[in-house]
Short mmCIF file of C-alpha atoms and ligand atoms in Angstrom, two decimals:
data_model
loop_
_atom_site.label_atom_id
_atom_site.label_comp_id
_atom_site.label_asym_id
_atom_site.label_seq_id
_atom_site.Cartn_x
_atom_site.Cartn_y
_atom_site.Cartn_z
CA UNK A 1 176.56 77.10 4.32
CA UNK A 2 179.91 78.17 5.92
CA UNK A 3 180.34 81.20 8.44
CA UNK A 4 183.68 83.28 8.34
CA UNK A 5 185.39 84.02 10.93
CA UNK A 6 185.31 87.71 10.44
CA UNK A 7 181.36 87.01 10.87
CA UNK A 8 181.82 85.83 13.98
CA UNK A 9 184.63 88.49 14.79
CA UNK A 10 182.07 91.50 13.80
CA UNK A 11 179.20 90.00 16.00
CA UNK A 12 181.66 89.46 19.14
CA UNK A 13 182.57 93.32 18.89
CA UNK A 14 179.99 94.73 19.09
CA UNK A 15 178.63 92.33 22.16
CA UNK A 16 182.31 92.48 23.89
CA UNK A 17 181.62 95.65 26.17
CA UNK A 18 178.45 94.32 27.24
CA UNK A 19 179.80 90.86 27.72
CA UNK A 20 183.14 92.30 29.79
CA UNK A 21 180.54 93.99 31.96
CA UNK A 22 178.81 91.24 32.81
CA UNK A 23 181.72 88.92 33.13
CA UNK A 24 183.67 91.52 35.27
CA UNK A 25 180.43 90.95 38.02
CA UNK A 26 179.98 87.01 38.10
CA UNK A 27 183.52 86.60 38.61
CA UNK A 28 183.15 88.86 41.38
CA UNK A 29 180.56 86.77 42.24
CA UNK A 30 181.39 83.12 41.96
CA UNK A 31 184.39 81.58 43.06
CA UNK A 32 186.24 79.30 40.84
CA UNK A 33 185.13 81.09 37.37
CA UNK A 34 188.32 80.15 35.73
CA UNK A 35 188.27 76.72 36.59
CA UNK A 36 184.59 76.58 35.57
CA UNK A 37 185.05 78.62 32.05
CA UNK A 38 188.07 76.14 31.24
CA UNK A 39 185.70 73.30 32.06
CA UNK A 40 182.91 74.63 29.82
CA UNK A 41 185.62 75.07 26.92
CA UNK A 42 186.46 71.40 27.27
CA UNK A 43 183.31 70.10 27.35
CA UNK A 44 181.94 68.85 24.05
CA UNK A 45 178.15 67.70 23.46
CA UNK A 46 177.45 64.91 20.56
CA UNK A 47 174.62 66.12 17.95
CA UNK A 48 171.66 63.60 16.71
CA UNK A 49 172.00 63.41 12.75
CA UNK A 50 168.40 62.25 12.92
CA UNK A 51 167.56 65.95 15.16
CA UNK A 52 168.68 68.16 11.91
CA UNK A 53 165.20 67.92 9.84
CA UNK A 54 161.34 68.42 10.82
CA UNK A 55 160.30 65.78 12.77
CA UNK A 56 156.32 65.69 12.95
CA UNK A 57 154.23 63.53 14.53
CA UNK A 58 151.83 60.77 13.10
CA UNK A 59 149.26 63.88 13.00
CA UNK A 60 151.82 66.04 11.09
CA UNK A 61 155.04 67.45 9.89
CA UNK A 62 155.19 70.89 8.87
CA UNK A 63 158.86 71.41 7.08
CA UNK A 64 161.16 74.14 8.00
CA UNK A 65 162.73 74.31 4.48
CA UNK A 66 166.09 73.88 3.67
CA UNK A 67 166.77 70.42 5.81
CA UNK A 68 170.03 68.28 4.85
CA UNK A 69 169.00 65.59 2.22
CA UNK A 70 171.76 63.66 2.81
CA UNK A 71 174.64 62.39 5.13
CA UNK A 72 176.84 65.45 3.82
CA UNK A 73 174.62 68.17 4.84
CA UNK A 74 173.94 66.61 8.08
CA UNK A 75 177.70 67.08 8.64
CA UNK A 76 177.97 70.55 7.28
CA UNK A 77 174.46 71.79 9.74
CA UNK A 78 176.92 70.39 13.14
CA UNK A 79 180.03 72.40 11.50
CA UNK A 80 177.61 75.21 11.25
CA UNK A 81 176.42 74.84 15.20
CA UNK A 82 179.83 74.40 15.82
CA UNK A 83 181.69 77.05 14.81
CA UNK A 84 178.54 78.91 16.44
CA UNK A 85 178.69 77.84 20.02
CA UNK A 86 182.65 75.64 19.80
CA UNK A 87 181.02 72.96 22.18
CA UNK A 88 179.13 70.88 19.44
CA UNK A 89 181.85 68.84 18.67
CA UNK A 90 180.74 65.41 17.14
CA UNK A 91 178.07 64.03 15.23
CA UNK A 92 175.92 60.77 16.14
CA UNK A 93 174.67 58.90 13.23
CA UNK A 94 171.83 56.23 13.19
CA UNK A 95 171.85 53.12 10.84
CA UNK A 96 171.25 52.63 7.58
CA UNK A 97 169.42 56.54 7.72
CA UNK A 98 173.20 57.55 7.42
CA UNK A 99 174.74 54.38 5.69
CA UNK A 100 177.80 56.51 4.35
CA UNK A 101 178.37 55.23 0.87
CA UNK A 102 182.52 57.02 0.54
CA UNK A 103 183.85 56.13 4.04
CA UNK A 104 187.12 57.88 3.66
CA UNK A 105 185.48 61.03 2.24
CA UNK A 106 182.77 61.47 5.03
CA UNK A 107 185.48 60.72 7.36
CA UNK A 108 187.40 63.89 5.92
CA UNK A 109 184.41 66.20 5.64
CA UNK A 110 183.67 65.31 9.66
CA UNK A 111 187.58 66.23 10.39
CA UNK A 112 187.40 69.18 8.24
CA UNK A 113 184.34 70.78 10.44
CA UNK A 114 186.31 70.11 13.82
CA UNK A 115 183.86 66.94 14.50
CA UNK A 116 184.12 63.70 15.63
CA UNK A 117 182.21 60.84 15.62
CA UNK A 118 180.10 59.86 18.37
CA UNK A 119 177.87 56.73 19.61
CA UNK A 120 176.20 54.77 16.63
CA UNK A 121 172.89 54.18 16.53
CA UNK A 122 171.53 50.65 15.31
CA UNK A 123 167.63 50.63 14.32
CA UNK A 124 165.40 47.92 14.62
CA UNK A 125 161.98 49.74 15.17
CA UNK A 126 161.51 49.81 11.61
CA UNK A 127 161.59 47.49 9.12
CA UNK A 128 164.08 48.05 6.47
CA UNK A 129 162.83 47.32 2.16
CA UNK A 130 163.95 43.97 1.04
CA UNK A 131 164.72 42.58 4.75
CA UNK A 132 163.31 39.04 5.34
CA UNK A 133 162.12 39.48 8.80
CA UNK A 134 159.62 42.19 10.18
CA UNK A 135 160.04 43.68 13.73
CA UNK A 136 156.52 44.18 14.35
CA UNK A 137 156.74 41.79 16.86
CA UNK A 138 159.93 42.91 18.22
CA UNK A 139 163.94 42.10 17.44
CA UNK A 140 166.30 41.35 20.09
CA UNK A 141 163.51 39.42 22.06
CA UNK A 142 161.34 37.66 18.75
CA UNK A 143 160.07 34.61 19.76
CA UNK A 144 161.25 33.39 16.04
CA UNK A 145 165.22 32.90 16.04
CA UNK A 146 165.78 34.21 12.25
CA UNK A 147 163.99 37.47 13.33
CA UNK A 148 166.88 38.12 16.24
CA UNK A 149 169.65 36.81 14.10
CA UNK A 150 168.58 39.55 11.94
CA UNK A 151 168.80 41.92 14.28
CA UNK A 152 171.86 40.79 15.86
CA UNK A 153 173.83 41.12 12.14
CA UNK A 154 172.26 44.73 12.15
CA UNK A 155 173.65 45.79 15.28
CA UNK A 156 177.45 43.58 13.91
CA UNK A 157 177.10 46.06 10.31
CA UNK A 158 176.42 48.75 12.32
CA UNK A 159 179.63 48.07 14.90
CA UNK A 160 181.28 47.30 11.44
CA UNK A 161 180.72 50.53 10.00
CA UNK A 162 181.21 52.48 13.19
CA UNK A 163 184.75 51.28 13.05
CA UNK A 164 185.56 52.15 9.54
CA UNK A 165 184.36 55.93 10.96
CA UNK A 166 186.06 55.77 13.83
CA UNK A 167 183.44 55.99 16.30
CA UNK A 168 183.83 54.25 19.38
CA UNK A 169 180.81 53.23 20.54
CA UNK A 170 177.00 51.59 19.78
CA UNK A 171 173.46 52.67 21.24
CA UNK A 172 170.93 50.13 21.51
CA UNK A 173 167.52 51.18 22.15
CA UNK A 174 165.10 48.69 21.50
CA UNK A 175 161.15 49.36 20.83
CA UNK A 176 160.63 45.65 22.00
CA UNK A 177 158.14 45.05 24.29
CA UNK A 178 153.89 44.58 23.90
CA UNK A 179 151.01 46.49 23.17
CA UNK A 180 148.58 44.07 25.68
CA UNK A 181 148.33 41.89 28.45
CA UNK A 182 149.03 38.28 28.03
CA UNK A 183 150.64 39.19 24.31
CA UNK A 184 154.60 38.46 25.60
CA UNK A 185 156.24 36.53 28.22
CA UNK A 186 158.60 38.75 30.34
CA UNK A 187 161.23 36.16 31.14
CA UNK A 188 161.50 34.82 27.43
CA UNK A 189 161.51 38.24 25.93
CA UNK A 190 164.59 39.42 28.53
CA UNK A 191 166.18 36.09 28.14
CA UNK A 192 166.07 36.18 23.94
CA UNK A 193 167.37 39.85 24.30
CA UNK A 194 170.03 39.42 26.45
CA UNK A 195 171.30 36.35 24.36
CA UNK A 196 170.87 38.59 21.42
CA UNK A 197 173.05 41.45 23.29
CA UNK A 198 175.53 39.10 24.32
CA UNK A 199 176.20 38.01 20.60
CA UNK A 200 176.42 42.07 19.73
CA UNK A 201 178.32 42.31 22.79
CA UNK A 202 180.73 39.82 21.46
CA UNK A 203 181.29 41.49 18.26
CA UNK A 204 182.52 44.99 20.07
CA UNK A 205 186.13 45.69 19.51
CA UNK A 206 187.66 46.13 22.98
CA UNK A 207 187.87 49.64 22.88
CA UNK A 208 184.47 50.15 22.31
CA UNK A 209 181.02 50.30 24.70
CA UNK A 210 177.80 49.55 24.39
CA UNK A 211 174.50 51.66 25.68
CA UNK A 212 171.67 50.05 26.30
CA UNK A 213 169.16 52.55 26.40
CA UNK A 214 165.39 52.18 28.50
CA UNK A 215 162.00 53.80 27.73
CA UNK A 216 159.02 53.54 29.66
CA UNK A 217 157.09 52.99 26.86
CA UNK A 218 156.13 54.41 22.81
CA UNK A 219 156.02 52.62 20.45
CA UNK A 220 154.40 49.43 22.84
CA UNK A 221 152.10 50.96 25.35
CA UNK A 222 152.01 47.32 27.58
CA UNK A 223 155.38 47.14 28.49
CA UNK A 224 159.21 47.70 27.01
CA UNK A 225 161.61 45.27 27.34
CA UNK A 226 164.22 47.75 28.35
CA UNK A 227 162.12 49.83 29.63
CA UNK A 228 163.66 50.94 32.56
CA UNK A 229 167.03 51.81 34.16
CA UNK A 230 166.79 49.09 36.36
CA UNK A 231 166.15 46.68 33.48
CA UNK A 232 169.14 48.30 31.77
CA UNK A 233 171.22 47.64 34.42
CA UNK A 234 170.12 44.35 34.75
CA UNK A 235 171.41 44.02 31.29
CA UNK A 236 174.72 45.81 31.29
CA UNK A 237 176.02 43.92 34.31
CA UNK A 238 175.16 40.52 32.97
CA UNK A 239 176.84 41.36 29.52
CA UNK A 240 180.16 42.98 30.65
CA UNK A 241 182.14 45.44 31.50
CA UNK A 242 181.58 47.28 28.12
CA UNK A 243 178.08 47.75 28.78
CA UNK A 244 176.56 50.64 30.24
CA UNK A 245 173.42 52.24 30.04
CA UNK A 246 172.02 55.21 28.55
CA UNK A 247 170.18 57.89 30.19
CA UNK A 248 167.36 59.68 27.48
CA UNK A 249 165.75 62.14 30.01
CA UNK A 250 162.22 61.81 28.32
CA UNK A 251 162.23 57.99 29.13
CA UNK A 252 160.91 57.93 32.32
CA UNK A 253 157.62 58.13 34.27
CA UNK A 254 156.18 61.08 34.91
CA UNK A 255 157.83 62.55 38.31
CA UNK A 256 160.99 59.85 37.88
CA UNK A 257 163.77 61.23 40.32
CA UNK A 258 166.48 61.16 37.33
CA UNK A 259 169.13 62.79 38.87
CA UNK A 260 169.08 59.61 41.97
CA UNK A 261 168.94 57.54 39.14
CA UNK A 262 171.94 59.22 37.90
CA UNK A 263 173.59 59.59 40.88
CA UNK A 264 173.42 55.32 41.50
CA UNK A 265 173.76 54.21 37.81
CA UNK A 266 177.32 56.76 38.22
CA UNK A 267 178.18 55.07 42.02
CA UNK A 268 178.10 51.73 40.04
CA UNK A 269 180.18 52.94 37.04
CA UNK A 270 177.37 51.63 34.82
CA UNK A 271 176.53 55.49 33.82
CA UNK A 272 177.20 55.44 29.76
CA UNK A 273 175.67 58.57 28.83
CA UNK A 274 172.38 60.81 27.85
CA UNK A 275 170.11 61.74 25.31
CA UNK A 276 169.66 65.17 26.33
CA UNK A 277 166.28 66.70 25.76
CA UNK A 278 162.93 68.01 27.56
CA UNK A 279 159.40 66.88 27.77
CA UNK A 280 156.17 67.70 29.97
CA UNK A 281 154.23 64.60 29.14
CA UNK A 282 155.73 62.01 27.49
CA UNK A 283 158.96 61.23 25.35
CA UNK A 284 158.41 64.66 24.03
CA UNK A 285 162.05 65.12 22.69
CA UNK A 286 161.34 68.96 23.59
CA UNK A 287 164.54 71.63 23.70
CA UNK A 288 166.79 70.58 26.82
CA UNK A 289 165.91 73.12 29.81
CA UNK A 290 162.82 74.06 28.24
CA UNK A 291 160.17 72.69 30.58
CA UNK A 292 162.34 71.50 33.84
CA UNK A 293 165.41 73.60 33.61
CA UNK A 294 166.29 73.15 37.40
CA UNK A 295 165.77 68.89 37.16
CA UNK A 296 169.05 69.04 34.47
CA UNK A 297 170.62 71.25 36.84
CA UNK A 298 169.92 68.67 39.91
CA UNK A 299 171.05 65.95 37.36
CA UNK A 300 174.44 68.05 36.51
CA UNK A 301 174.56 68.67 40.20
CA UNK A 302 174.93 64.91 40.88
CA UNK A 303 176.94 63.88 37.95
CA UNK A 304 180.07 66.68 39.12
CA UNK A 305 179.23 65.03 42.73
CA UNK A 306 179.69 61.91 41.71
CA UNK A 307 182.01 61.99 38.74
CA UNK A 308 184.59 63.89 41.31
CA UNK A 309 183.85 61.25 43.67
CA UNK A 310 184.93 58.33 41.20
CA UNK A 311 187.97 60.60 39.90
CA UNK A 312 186.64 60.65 36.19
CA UNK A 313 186.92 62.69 33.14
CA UNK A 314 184.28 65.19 32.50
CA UNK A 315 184.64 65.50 29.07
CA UNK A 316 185.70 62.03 27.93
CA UNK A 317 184.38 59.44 30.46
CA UNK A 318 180.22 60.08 29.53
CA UNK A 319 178.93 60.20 25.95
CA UNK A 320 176.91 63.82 26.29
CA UNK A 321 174.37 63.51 23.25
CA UNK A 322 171.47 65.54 22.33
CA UNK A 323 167.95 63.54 21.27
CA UNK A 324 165.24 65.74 19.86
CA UNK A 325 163.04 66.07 18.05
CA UNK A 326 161.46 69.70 16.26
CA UNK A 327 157.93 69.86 15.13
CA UNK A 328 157.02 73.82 14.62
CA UNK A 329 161.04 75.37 15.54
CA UNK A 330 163.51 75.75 13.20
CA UNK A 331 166.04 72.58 14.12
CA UNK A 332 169.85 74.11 14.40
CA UNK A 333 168.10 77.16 16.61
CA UNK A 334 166.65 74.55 18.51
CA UNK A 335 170.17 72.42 18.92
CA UNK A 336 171.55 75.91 19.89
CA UNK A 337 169.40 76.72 22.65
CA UNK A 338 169.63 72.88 23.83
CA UNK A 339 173.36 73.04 24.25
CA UNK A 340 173.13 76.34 25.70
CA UNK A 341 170.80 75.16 28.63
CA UNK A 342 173.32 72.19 29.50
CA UNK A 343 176.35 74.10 29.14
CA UNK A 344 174.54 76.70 31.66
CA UNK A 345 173.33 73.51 33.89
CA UNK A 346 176.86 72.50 34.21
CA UNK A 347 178.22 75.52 34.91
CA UNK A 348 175.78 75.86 37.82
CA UNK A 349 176.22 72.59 39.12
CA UNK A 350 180.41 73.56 38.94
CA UNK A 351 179.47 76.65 41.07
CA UNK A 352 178.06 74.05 43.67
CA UNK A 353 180.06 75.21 46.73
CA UNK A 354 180.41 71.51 47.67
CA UNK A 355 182.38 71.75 51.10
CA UNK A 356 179.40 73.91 52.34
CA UNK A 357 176.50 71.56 50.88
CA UNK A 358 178.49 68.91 52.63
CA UNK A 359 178.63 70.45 55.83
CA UNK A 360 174.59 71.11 55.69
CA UNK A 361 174.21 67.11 54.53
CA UNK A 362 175.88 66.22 57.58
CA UNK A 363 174.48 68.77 59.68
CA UNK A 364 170.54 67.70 58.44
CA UNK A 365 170.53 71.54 57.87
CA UNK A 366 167.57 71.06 55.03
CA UNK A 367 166.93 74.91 54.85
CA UNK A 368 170.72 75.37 53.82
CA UNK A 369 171.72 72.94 51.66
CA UNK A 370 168.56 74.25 49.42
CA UNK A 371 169.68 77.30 49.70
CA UNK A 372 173.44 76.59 48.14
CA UNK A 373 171.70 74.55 45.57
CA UNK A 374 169.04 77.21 44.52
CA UNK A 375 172.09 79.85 44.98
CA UNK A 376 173.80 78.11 42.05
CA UNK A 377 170.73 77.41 40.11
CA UNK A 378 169.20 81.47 40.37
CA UNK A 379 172.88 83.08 39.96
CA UNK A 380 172.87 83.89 35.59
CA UNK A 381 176.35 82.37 34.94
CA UNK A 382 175.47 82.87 31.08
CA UNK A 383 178.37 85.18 30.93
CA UNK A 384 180.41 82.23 32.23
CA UNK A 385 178.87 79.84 28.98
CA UNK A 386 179.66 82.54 26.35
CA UNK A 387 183.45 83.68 27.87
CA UNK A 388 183.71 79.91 27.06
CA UNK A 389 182.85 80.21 23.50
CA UNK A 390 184.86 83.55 22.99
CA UNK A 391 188.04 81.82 24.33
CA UNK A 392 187.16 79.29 22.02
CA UNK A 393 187.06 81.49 18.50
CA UNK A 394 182.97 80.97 18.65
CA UNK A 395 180.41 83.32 19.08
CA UNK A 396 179.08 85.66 22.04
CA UNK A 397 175.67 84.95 21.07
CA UNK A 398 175.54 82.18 18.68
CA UNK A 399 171.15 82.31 18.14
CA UNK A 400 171.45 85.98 17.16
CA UNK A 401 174.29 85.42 14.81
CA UNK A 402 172.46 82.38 12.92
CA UNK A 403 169.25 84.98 12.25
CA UNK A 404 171.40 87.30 11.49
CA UNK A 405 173.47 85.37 9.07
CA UNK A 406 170.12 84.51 7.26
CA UNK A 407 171.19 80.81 7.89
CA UNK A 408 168.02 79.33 7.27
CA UNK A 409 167.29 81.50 4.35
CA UNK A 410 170.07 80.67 2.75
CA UNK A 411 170.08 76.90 3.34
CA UNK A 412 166.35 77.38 1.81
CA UNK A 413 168.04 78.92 -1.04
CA UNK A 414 170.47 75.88 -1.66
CA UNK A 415 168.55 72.79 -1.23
CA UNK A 416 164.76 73.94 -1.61
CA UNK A 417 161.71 74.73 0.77
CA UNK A 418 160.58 71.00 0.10
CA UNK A 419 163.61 68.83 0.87
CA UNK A 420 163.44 66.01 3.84
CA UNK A 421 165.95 64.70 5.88
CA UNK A 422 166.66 61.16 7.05
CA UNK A 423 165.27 60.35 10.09
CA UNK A 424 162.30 60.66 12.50
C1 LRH B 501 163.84 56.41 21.07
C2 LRH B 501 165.06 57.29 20.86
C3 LRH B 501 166.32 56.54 20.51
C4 LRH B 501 166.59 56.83 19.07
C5 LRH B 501 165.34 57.42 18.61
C6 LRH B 501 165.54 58.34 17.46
O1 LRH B 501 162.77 57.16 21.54
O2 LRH B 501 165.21 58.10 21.96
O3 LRH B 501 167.42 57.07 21.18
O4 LRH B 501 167.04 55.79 18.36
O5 LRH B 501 164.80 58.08 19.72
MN1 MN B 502 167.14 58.60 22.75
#
């Protein structure tokens, strides 16, 4: 389903006067509003193929209707986003759920909807029909050699067909790990991993990088083999300087400080990127800024600290991806909101008057260097986010304009209430 730009046109008029109002009084309000609104503009945000369908859970999955059945309408969904919000800008895939079988045309539908390709995914939590080797037991860290030689030529097809896209980079996140006490051997299962990495690792063209993402723990509820950012530090430095790790905010512990975990993995220039989402419990791959809106702020907060500090690229030095997953809300509404809530966490942690929280740092002036944190955090810079998408020919509201396009509706119309996408 395509939207015209008179669509989008029509729904900005009639919000404009509203919008001018609003924007007139938080530039009044904040300082650098032009430098932040060109930042927002520039700032792009990577979109999980495998986030476009229902998800479920093991107790259910109640369909939305109308979900892509195939690599193509995975690709048109992110043009859709896209041309609603201008800041959804590339598409991650995961392997073989999006094996494209006509490179060159996927490649020219992708260009066609202003996208680009982000991080690939390789998959070794499941075990693929016809494969000789299971991964119940694990992949990169097997005890049996054929099972991570399997796993190793996975990740090399997936690099393989990364390329022909023109990606640029491959996310590892491995379910390895145990289920019980005295079932695995730590040291074996990190050394046959990291021997297993180092043969991916050898098999990266040298632009590329590699993300080696942690989780506490799902699907082994012992322990995970990458399971945290230490251990995926541990990793990156031993296999180069095209490793980095991967940041998915639902991996952690309950009450994990992310953002120092952030702010270290960026002072060692190990920081590869995120898998934006939300959770209260566990790896709940909820709607980012749904349940701790002012932890992705504090996390922004220290990434413009620290990315300043190290003199890097906002938009091209981090891999910003979404990671969710939708059980009872309507997917692209769900991406919407998602990259609304980090484009408005950004923009707050831009507003950061930095000099001043400085000054308090030094000063051990606690009371006020909450207050210029909380300052940014409660002042609505929303009109900041949407200016942003105006400037860039998207819409003022881009939620509103996807019910009131009938989106869904119509996507129903076109590929059924029954179909199922690829993917978790
Ligand atoms: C694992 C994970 C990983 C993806 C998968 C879909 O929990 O976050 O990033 O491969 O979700
Ligand atoms: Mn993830």
């Amino acid at each position: 389903m395509n939207l015209e730009n008179y669509q989008i046109e029509s729904h900005n008029s009639e919000l404009l006067p509203k919008h001018q109002r609003k924007l007139a009084f938080i530039k009044e309000e904040v300082g650098n509003a032009e430098g932040i609104i060109q930042k927002l503009i520039d700032f792009q945000i990577g979109i999980p193929s495998w986030a476009l369908g229902t998800g479920g859970t093991r107790f259910g999955r109640f369909s939305s209707g109308g979900e892509p059945r195939n690599i193509e309408e995975k690709i048109e969904d992110i043009g859709l986003l896209h041309k609603l919000n201008a800041a959804s800008g590339a598409i991650s895939l995961h392997i073989p759920w999006d094996t494209a079988e006509n490179v060159p045309a996927i490649k020219a539908l992708v260009a066609q909807h202003g996208l680009v390709f982000d991080a690939m995914n390789s998959n070794t939590f499941q075990d693929q029909a016809g494969s000789a080797h299971s991964y119940k037991f694990g992949s990169l860290q097997h005890v049996n050699k054929a099972v991570r030689k399997q796993a190793i030529e996975h990740n090399i097809e997936v690099i393989r067909q990364g390329v022909e896209l023109g990606s640029k980079a491959l996310t590892v996140w491995l379910a390895d790990g145990s289920c019980f006490p005295g079932q695995l051997n730590f040291r074996k299962a990190f050394q046959n991993t990291l021997e297993s990495l180092q043969e991916i690792y050898a098999a990266l063209p040298a632009d590329w990088k590699v993300f080696v993402e942690y989780k506490a723990f799902e699907p082994n509820f012992y322990s995970t083999t990458v399971g945290d950012w230490g251990q995926s530090l541990l990793y990156a430095n031993k296999l180069g300087p095209k490793a980095f790790t991967l940041v998915d905010l639902g991996h952690h512990l309950p009450n994990a400080n992310i953002e120092q975990i952030v702010s270290l993995l960026l002072m060692e220039g190990k920081l590869g990127g995120f898998h934006f989402n939300d959770s209260k419990y566990g790896d709940d791959d909820l709607t980012a800024g749904s349940m701790k809106p002012y932890q992705l702020f504090l996390i922004f907060n220290e990434l413009v600290e620290g990315m300043d500090a190290r003199g890097m690229n906002h938009r091209e030095d981090l891999a910003w991806m979404i990671d969710a997953s939708h059980n009872v809300k309507d997917p692209l509404e769900d991406l919407l909101q998602s990259v609304e809530a980090i484009m408005l966490a950004y923009a707050q942690a831009l507003s950061v008057d930095r000099v001043a929280l400085q000054k308090a740092q030094d000063d051990n002036d606690v009371a006020r260097a909450q207050e210029i944190l909380q300052q940014a955090f409660r002042t609505d810079l929303r009109p900041l986010v949407a200016e942003a998408r105006l400037r860039a020919g998207a819409a003022l509201a881009p939620l509103e304009l996807f019910r009131a396009s009938n989106v869904r509706q119509e996507l129903i119309k076109s590929r059924g209430l029954k179909t199922v996408a690829t993917g978790l």
